[in-house]
Amino acid sequence: MELLSSLADGFAVALTWQNIGLALLGCFLGTIMGALPGLGPSNGVAILIPLAFTLGLGATPSLILLTSVYYGAMYGGRISSILLNIPGDEPAMMTCLDGYPMAQQGRAGEALALSGVASFVGAFFATWGLVLLAPQLVKVALLFGPAEYFALFTLAFATLGGISSTNQAKSAFAAGLGLALAMIGVDTQTGVPRFTFGEVHLYDGIDFLVAIVGLFALSEVFIFLEHRGTEQDISTKPKMEIGRIIPSWKLIRHCTPTMLRTTGLGFIAGVLPGAGASLGSFISYSMEKRLVDREDTFGKGDPRGVAAPEAGNNAAAGGALVPMLALGVPGSGTTAVLLAVLLALNITPGPLLFSQNPDVVWGLIAALFIGNIMLLAMNIPMVGLFTRVLLVPPRILMPIVAMISFVGIYGISGSSFDLLVMVGFGILGWVLRKLDVPLVPVILGTLLGNEMEVNFRRAVNIANGDYTTLIGSPLAICLWAIAIAGFVLPILLGGLLRGRMRMARDEEGAVQD
Amino acid sequence: MSDRILGGIGLALSIFFAWQASIIQESFLTDAVGPKMFPYIIAAVTGLSSLYFLLKPDIDPHWPSAGRLAEIGFAALVLIAYAELLPVVGFVISTAIAAAYLTWRLGSRPIESVIIGVATSVGIYVIFRLVLGLSLARGPLGF
């Protein structure tokens, strides 16, 4: 009952005209960002963060705008998967397998609409999961002391590379790089400047918004410059007719069991740290294939093969918000970016968020429900409009992305120095991406570095300098064990899973080329 | 080879970072841990992972040709110049130039690029300055 009344309060916050408008705008922009190959949810949110700030929106409206972009981008990723066989973002990879064959059979509209419905089912039930699970997790998190928090942060870093990284040493390196960047500036505990080399601009430390926008958005521009004129710079123009857009009830009924099963699976994948939406869509597709593919139609345009990964990855997106809100530890790349937003708004996610800023949490959750309904309403009739976005060539789009990034950062700080730092991060991002060093741990390190150090020092200080206090409670030992397992298991299993993901994609690709 | 270079640079950076940490001036206010310990741990993590790259490098990524590298470098220079010029000549002019350059280098024809650059700049100005009221850099001409 308490939950429902909190949720009702949340709806009261979310249902103002301004917030509805922002959710609508966020859903619309997010879908477009998701649809464009190259720009995924993390880029989308990264580009729009500075804007949300410069517009002077409060905490709740900013969060509503940006989470709508997040959900919207998760919806939008499927559009280019289905029409072009190019996933808009990584989680949408599995949607290519059956979505593109459906489009080739002249059922593009049906595939788009069905995937829209599946996205809705996944995200809607995952948001309910968030409502039910996050407050429970908060109760556990209240038992956390500084030592447990330090272990939890370590766990977040250890599992973040997860299966998406090719090399755990690179994830560790990226985390170290981010943490090192966070150390720049005045030490909050003792007030001494560290790693500033006497540069006054650095006393405040490096603004993580500058780092995020540079690493994600600007490096994308450099990648496009690198690939201009090569085969990866192909025209994104869809070649087929969309066809019928409203899906038949029969089709939806046919796919409903699939959607419900994969929603559950995707949600669990999202809640687990490090797994994220890509894994969510992959295991959803694999499970459904094994369960229902009796006539061997998966990979040849089976609608259930479209519904499964879409419900799975959108459910995972909702699931990833659970640890982010309840523990302050993001479960995926985009939630790491959203965490940055919270911190920049002076809101510390974690157990206290639910008691100290209930309006923010419940307003946000209510906005997710509203955004979902908007996305469904938008995505069925307006799919034609969204597909038209794919006609805008990257040579026009990417400069706009770059310029908007600059506007946003300049609008916040009004400082050329920050813009220079941002360009530096853009180049760094490009080099790291070439070398397969994941960017998310860098961001997370910059973001959580100070908080992590504070907890580390507090824990040891309470114990009078005794470092064994870090493993001094069963809870802490448990967290360390998960952290170690999370770091080591991908080394053993990650190659296998990744290989399968790639193989699944290549095999099915080979069938239809 | 690329990973070995990364490892070498990473190792050098870790050592430099640890050295910089060791010369942090501690104030009289310090706690039992102090401001140096955590940076040492970070230096150890980056140092160890850099050693791993040195010993077990991945296969090389596909690096662009020298021409393409120069292309990327030049784009970065233009963006740096943009950052420096923004407060001097104002938003509209500097943005039009930077956007036109990027559009041109991404494959538009020169005249087309100029038009797109100006349109991008004016479009952003109208939306963000006139509609949303954001303060963008003013140049000598007032925009």
mmCIF file of N, CA and C in Angstrom, chain A residues 82-173:
data_model
loop_
_atom_site.group_PDB
_atom_site.id
_atom_site.type_symbol
_atom_site.label_atom_id
_atom_site.label_comp_id
_atom_site.label_asym_id
_atom_site.label_seq_id
_atom_site.Cartn_x
_atom_site.Cartn_y
_atom_site.Cartn_z
ATOM 1 N N ILE A 82 16.012 -3.289 -38.128
ATOM 2 C CA ILE A 82 15.000 -3.915 -38.979
ATOM 3 C C ILE A 82 15.117 -3.430 -40.417
ATOM 4 N N LEU A 83 15.312 -2.117 -40.596
ATOM 5 C CA LEU A 83 15.279 -1.583 -41.957
ATOM 6 C C LEU A 83 16.601 -1.733 -42.688
ATOM 7 N N LEU A 84 17.713 -1.662 -41.957
ATOM 8 C CA LEU A 84 19.014 -1.618 -42.628
ATOM 9 C C LEU A 84 19.907 -2.797 -42.305
ATOM 10 N N ASN A 85 19.485 -3.613 -41.341
ATOM 11 C CA ASN A 85 20.352 -4.685 -40.851
ATOM 12 C C ASN A 85 21.589 -4.123 -40.136
ATOM 13 N N ILE A 86 21.514 -2.845 -39.717
ATOM 14 C CA ILE A 86 22.594 -2.242 -38.924
ATOM 15 C C ILE A 86 21.983 -1.880 -37.580
ATOM 16 N N PRO A 87 22.451 -2.479 -36.491
ATOM 17 C CA PRO A 87 21.846 -2.127 -35.207
ATOM 18 C C PRO A 87 22.130 -0.667 -34.854
ATOM 19 N N GLY A 88 21.099 0.048 -34.376
ATOM 20 C CA GLY A 88 21.289 1.438 -33.974
ATOM 21 C C GLY A 88 22.201 1.505 -32.768
ATOM 22 N N ASP A 89 22.104 0.512 -31.900
ATOM 23 C CA ASP A 89 23.010 0.416 -30.766
ATOM 24 C C ASP A 89 23.242 -1.069 -30.486
ATOM 25 N N GLU A 90 24.182 -1.337 -29.602
ATOM 26 C CA GLU A 90 24.585 -2.732 -29.418
ATOM 27 C C GLU A 90 23.451 -3.670 -28.975
ATOM 28 N N PRO A 91 22.615 -3.239 -28.018
ATOM 29 C CA PRO A 91 21.539 -4.144 -27.594
ATOM 30 C C PRO A 91 20.594 -4.534 -28.729
ATOM 31 N N ALA A 92 20.531 -3.716 -29.770
ATOM 32 C CA ALA A 92 19.600 -4.005 -30.855
ATOM 33 C C ALA A 92 20.180 -4.990 -31.865
ATOM 34 N N MET A 93 21.383 -5.487 -31.578
ATOM 35 C CA MET A 93 22.061 -6.384 -32.510
ATOM 36 C C MET A 93 21.221 -7.621 -32.834
ATOM 37 N N MET A 94 20.646 -8.207 -31.778
ATOM 38 C CA MET A 94 19.922 -9.462 -31.993
ATOM 39 C C MET A 94 18.627 -9.240 -32.768
ATOM 40 N N THR A 95 18.135 -7.997 -32.768
ATOM 41 C CA THR A 95 16.889 -7.717 -33.482
ATOM 42 C C THR A 95 17.088 -7.805 -34.995
ATOM 43 N N CYS A 96 18.325 -7.620 -35.439
ATOM 44 C CA CYS A 96 18.620 -7.758 -36.871
ATOM 45 C C CYS A 96 18.256 -9.153 -37.379
ATOM 46 N N LEU A 97 18.477 -10.157 -36.524
ATOM 47 C CA LEU A 97 18.419 -11.543 -36.984
ATOM 48 C C LEU A 97 17.100 -11.900 -37.644
ATOM 49 N N ASP A 98 15.986 -11.493 -37.026
ATOM 50 C CA ASP A 98 14.699 -11.782 -37.628
ATOM 51 C C ASP A 98 14.019 -10.542 -38.176
ATOM 52 N N GLY A 99 14.435 -9.368 -37.667
ATOM 53 C CA GLY A 99 13.799 -8.127 -38.101
ATOM 54 C C GLY A 99 14.093 -7.830 -39.557
ATOM 55 N N TYR A 100 15.347 -7.977 -39.945
ATOM 56 C CA TYR A 100 15.719 -7.647 -41.323
ATOM 57 C C TYR A 100 15.087 -8.621 -42.333
ATOM 58 N N PRO A 101 15.142 -9.931 -42.053
ATOM 59 C CA PRO A 101 14.432 -10.845 -42.962
ATOM 60 C C PRO A 101 12.951 -10.519 -43.086
ATOM 61 N N MET A 102 12.310 -10.129 -41.960
ATOM 62 C CA MET A 102 10.895 -9.749 -42.050
ATOM 63 C C MET A 102 10.728 -8.563 -42.986
ATOM 64 N N ALA A 103 11.648 -7.582 -42.856
ATOM 65 C CA ALA A 103 11.565 -6.398 -43.706
ATOM 66 C C ALA A 103 11.756 -6.775 -45.176
ATOM 67 N N GLN A 104 12.663 -7.713 -45.414
ATOM 68 C CA GLN A 104 12.899 -8.128 -46.802
ATOM 69 C C GLN A 104 11.686 -8.822 -47.411
ATOM 70 N N GLN A 105 10.890 -9.435 -46.517
ATOM 71 C CA GLN A 105 9.674 -10.079 -47.013
ATOM 72 C C GLN A 105 8.535 -9.084 -47.143
ATOM 73 N N GLY A 106 8.825 -7.792 -47.021
ATOM 74 C CA GLY A 106 7.794 -6.774 -47.148
ATOM 75 C C GLY A 106 6.978 -6.589 -45.887
ATOM 76 N N ARG A 107 7.493 -7.085 -44.751
ATOM 77 C CA ARG A 107 6.734 -6.952 -43.509
ATOM 78 C C ARG A 107 7.460 -6.003 -42.548
ATOM 79 N N ALA A 108 8.139 -4.989 -43.102
ATOM 80 C CA ALA A 108 8.904 -4.067 -42.261
ATOM 81 C C ALA A 108 8.008 -3.357 -41.251
ATOM 82 N N GLY A 109 6.840 -2.899 -41.734
ATOM 83 C CA GLY A 109 5.928 -2.177 -40.856
ATOM 84 C C GLY A 109 5.485 -3.038 -39.691
ATOM 85 N N GLU A 110 5.148 -4.282 -40.040
ATOM 86 C CA GLU A 110 4.702 -5.222 -39.014
ATOM 87 C C GLU A 110 5.812 -5.470 -37.990
ATOM 88 N N ALA A 111 7.041 -5.657 -38.500
ATOM 89 C CA ALA A 111 8.175 -5.902 -37.603
ATOM 90 C C ALA A 111 8.408 -4.705 -36.703
ATOM 91 N N LEU A 112 8.319 -3.500 -37.276
ATOM 92 C CA LEU A 112 8.533 -2.284 -36.487
ATOM 93 C C LEU A 112 7.473 -2.141 -35.405
ATOM 94 N N ALA A 113 6.226 -2.397 -35.792
ATOM 95 C CA ALA A 113 5.139 -2.238 -34.838
ATOM 96 C C ALA A 113 5.235 -3.298 -33.738
ATOM 97 N N LEU A 114 5.488 -4.518 -34.140
ATOM 98 C CA LEU A 114 5.597 -5.591 -33.157
ATOM 99 C C LEU A 114 6.749 -5.323 -32.191
ATOM 100 N N SER A 115 7.880 -4.853 -32.735
ATOM 101 C CA SER A 115 9.016 -4.584 -31.858
ATOM 102 C C SER A 115 8.694 -3.420 -30.935
ATOM 103 N N GLY A 116 7.865 -2.485 -31.413
ATOM 104 C CA GLY A 116 7.425 -1.390 -30.553
ATOM 105 C C GLY A 116 6.603 -1.920 -29.387
ATOM 106 N N VAL A 117 5.683 -2.842 -29.705
ATOM 107 C CA VAL A 117 4.848 -3.436 -28.651
ATOM 108 C C VAL A 117 5.723 -4.234 -27.681
ATOM 109 N N ALA A 118 6.664 -4.997 -28.230
ATOM 110 C CA ALA A 118 7.540 -5.805 -27.373
ATOM 111 C C ALA A 118 8.383 -4.901 -26.479
ATOM 112 N N SER A 119 8.877 -3.805 -27.039
ATOM 113 C CA SER A 119 9.653 -2.860 -26.241
ATOM 114 C C SER A 119 8.800 -2.335 -25.098
ATOM 115 N N PHE A 120 7.534 -2.053 -25.414
ATOM 116 C CA PHE A 120 6.634 -1.529 -24.396
ATOM 117 C C PHE A 120 6.431 -2.561 -23.282
ATOM 118 N N VAL A 121 6.138 -3.787 -23.669
ATOM 119 C CA VAL A 121 5.903 -4.835 -22.662
ATOM 120 C C VAL A 121 7.141 -4.982 -21.778
ATOM 121 N N GLY A 122 8.311 -5.058 -22.420
ATOM 122 C CA GLY A 122 9.548 -5.215 -21.659
ATOM 123 C C GLY A 122 9.765 -4.061 -20.689
ATOM 124 N N ALA A 123 9.662 -2.853 -21.207
ATOM 125 C CA ALA A 123 9.954 -1.699 -20.371
ATOM 126 C C ALA A 123 8.879 -1.488 -19.308
ATOM 127 N N PHE A 124 7.624 -1.754 -19.659
ATOM 128 C CA PHE A 124 6.527 -1.526 -18.711
ATOM 129 C C PHE A 124 6.653 -2.450 -17.496
ATOM 130 N N PHE A 125 6.819 -3.736 -17.748
ATOM 131 C CA PHE A 125 6.918 -4.665 -16.615
ATOM 132 C C PHE A 125 8.225 -4.479 -15.846
ATOM 133 N N ALA A 126 9.271 -4.082 -16.564
ATOM 134 C CA ALA A 126 10.538 -3.831 -15.861
ATOM 135 C C ALA A 126 10.392 -2.631 -14.931
ATOM 136 N N THR A 127 9.592 -1.654 -15.341
ATOM 137 C CA THR A 127 9.384 -0.498 -14.463
ATOM 138 C C THR A 127 8.621 -0.930 -13.214
ATOM 139 N N TRP A 128 7.660 -1.854 -13.375
ATOM 140 C CA TRP A 128 6.997 -2.422 -12.197
ATOM 141 C C TRP A 128 7.999 -3.172 -11.327
ATOM 142 N N GLY A 129 8.897 -3.876 -11.972
ATOM 143 C CA GLY A 129 9.940 -4.594 -11.232
ATOM 144 C C GLY A 129 10.778 -3.622 -10.420
ATOM 145 N N LEU A 130 11.059 -2.475 -11.039
ATOM 146 C CA LEU A 130 11.831 -1.433 -10.363
ATOM 147 C C LEU A 130 11.082 -0.938 -9.126
ATOM 148 N N VAL A 131 9.765 -0.725 -9.290
ATOM 149 C CA VAL A 131 8.940 -0.259 -8.168
ATOM 150 C C VAL A 131 9.000 -1.252 -7.007
ATOM 151 N N LEU A 132 8.919 -2.537 -7.347
ATOM 152 C CA LEU A 132 8.844 -3.545 -6.286
ATOM 153 C C LEU A 132 10.211 -3.860 -5.693
ATOM 154 N N LEU A 133 11.220 -3.897 -6.544
ATOM 155 C CA LEU A 133 12.523 -4.400 -6.086
ATOM 156 C C LEU A 133 13.398 -3.331 -5.438
ATOM 157 N N ALA A 134 13.386 -2.124 -6.022
ATOM 158 C CA ALA A 134 14.322 -1.094 -5.535
ATOM 159 C C ALA A 134 14.138 -0.798 -4.036
ATOM 160 N N PRO A 135 12.897 -0.618 -3.547
ATOM 161 C CA PRO A 135 12.768 -0.349 -2.112
ATOM 162 C C PRO A 135 13.256 -1.504 -1.241
ATOM 163 N N GLN A 136 13.132 -2.728 -1.734
ATOM 164 C CA GLN A 136 13.642 -3.877 -0.977
ATOM 165 C C GLN A 136 15.173 -3.816 -0.892
ATOM 166 N N LEU A 137 15.761 -3.474 -2.041
ATOM 167 C CA LEU A 137 17.218 -3.402 -2.092
ATOM 168 C C LEU A 137 17.714 -2.279 -1.176
ATOM 169 N N VAL A 138 16.928 -1.224 -1.092
ATOM 170 C CA VAL A 138 17.293 -0.114 -0.213
ATOM 171 C C VAL A 138 17.425 -0.603 1.225
ATOM 172 N N LYS A 139 16.508 -1.508 1.629
ATOM 173 C CA LYS A 139 16.568 -2.017 3.006
ATOM 174 C C LYS A 139 17.892 -2.727 3.267
ATOM 175 N N VAL A 140 18.360 -3.477 2.270
ATOM 176 C CA VAL A 140 19.655 -4.143 2.411
ATOM 177 C C VAL A 140 20.765 -3.091 2.474
ATOM 178 N N ALA A 141 20.631 -2.090 1.599
ATOM 179 C CA ALA A 141 21.692 -1.102 1.489
ATOM 180 C C ALA A 141 21.849 -0.277 2.761
ATOM 181 N N LEU A 142 20.772 -0.197 3.561
ATOM 182 C CA LEU A 142 20.881 0.565 4.807
ATOM 183 C C LEU A 142 21.823 -0.103 5.799
ATOM 184 N N LEU A 143 22.114 -1.378 5.571
ATOM 185 C CA LEU A 143 23.052 -2.074 6.454
ATOM 186 C C LEU A 143 24.504 -1.754 6.098
ATOM 187 N N PHE A 144 24.684 -1.007 5.011
ATOM 188 C CA PHE A 144 26.038 -0.767 4.521
ATOM 189 C C PHE A 144 26.760 0.301 5.337
ATOM 190 N N GLY A 145 27.976 0.014 5.738
ATOM 191 C CA GLY A 145 28.858 1.026 6.313
ATOM 192 C C GLY A 145 29.871 1.431 5.259
ATOM 193 N N PRO A 146 30.829 2.298 5.623
ATOM 194 C CA PRO A 146 31.828 2.728 4.637
ATOM 195 C C PRO A 146 32.609 1.567 4.019
ATOM 196 N N ALA A 147 32.952 0.571 4.822
ATOM 197 C CA ALA A 147 33.733 -0.551 4.274
ATOM 198 C C ALA A 147 32.923 -1.295 3.224
ATOM 199 N N GLU A 148 31.627 -1.489 3.506
ATOM 200 C CA GLU A 148 30.770 -2.195 2.551
ATOM 201 C C GLU A 148 30.605 -1.366 1.282
ATOM 202 N N TYR A 149 30.489 -0.036 1.465
ATOM 203 C CA TYR A 149 30.367 0.805 0.270
ATOM 204 C C TYR A 149 31.619 0.738 -0.590
ATOM 205 N N PHE A 150 32.759 0.743 0.073
ATOM 206 C CA PHE A 150 33.997 0.637 -0.701
ATOM 207 C C PHE A 150 34.013 -0.671 -1.493
ATOM 208 N N ALA A 151 33.599 -1.752 -0.825
ATOM 209 C CA ALA A 151 33.549 -3.050 -1.516
ATOM 210 C C ALA A 151 32.545 -3.010 -2.664
ATOM 211 N N LEU A 152 31.427 -2.310 -2.433
ATOM 212 C CA LEU A 152 30.402 -2.235 -3.471
ATOM 213 C C LEU A 152 30.906 -1.479 -4.702
ATOM 214 N N PHE A 153 31.625 -0.384 -4.461
ATOM 215 C CA PHE A 153 32.196 0.355 -5.588
ATOM 216 C C PHE A 153 33.175 -0.528 -6.366
ATOM 217 N N THR A 154 34.009 -1.245 -5.602
ATOM 218 C CA THR A 154 34.956 -2.145 -6.265
ATOM 219 C C THR A 154 34.190 -3.169 -7.104
ATOM 220 N N LEU A 155 33.107 -3.664 -6.521
ATOM 221 C CA LEU A 155 32.277 -4.637 -7.239
ATOM 222 C C LEU A 155 31.767 -4.035 -8.553
ATOM 223 N N ALA A 156 31.323 -2.779 -8.475
ATOM 224 C CA ALA A 156 30.805 -2.141 -9.688
ATOM 225 C C ALA A 156 31.871 -2.093 -10.773
ATOM 226 N N PHE A 157 33.087 -1.723 -10.372
ATOM 227 C CA PHE A 157 34.163 -1.672 -11.374
ATOM 228 C C PHE A 157 34.521 -3.057 -11.882
ATOM 229 N N ALA A 158 34.548 -4.014 -10.959
ATOM 230 C CA ALA A 158 34.976 -5.363 -11.340
ATOM 231 C C ALA A 158 34.010 -5.995 -12.326
ATOM 232 N N THR A 159 32.718 -5.682 -12.166
ATOM 233 C CA THR A 159 31.747 -6.359 -13.025
ATOM 234 C C THR A 159 31.385 -5.536 -14.247
ATOM 235 N N LEU A 160 31.779 -4.272 -14.276
ATOM 236 C CA LEU A 160 31.316 -3.408 -15.362
ATOM 237 C C LEU A 160 31.874 -3.815 -16.717
ATOM 238 N N GLY A 161 33.137 -4.222 -16.720
ATOM 239 C CA GLY A 161 33.695 -4.685 -17.988
ATOM 240 C C GLY A 161 32.851 -5.833 -18.506
ATOM 241 N N GLY A 162 32.531 -6.738 -17.590
ATOM 242 C CA GLY A 162 31.637 -7.848 -17.887
ATOM 243 C C GLY A 162 31.947 -8.533 -19.186
ATOM 244 N N ILE A 163 30.898 -9.005 -19.837
ATOM 245 C CA ILE A 163 31.145 -9.719 -21.079
ATOM 246 C C ILE A 163 31.312 -8.764 -22.248
ATOM 247 N N SER A 164 31.007 -7.489 -22.035
ATOM 248 C CA SER A 164 31.065 -6.601 -23.189
ATOM 249 C C SER A 164 32.500 -6.204 -23.512
ATOM 250 N N SER A 165 33.398 -6.375 -22.555
ATOM 251 C CA SER A 165 34.778 -6.028 -22.826
ATOM 252 C C SER A 165 35.523 -7.252 -23.350
ATOM 253 N N THR A 166 36.536 -6.996 -24.160
ATOM 254 C CA THR A 166 37.266 -8.128 -24.707
ATOM 255 C C THR A 166 38.368 -8.578 -23.767
ATOM 256 N N ASN A 167 38.720 -7.741 -22.820
ATOM 257 C CA ASN A 167 39.947 -7.977 -22.093
ATOM 258 C C ASN A 167 39.802 -7.336 -20.710
ATOM 259 N N GLN A 168 39.794 -8.159 -19.668
ATOM 260 C CA GLN A 168 39.546 -7.622 -18.332
ATOM 261 C C GLN A 168 40.630 -6.647 -17.894
ATOM 262 N N ALA A 169 41.869 -6.875 -18.357
ATOM 263 C CA ALA A 169 42.948 -5.951 -17.984
ATOM 264 C C ALA A 169 42.629 -4.560 -18.518
ATOM 265 N N LYS A 170 41.989 -4.518 -19.688
ATOM 266 C CA LYS A 170 41.643 -3.211 -20.251
ATOM 267 C C LYS A 170 40.545 -2.537 -19.450
ATOM 268 N N SER A 171 39.599 -3.333 -18.934
ATOM 269 C CA SER A 171 38.574 -2.736 -18.071
ATOM 270 C C SER A 171 39.226 -2.168 -16.818
ATOM 271 N N ALA A 172 40.165 -2.928 -16.244
ATOM 272 C CA ALA A 172 40.839 -2.481 -15.030
ATOM 273 C C ALA A 172 41.628 -1.205 -15.312
ATOM 274 N N PHE A 173 42.300 -1.196 -16.453
ATOM 275 C CA PHE A 173 43.078 -0.026 -16.847
ATOM 276 C C PHE A 173 42.155 1.193 -16.987
#
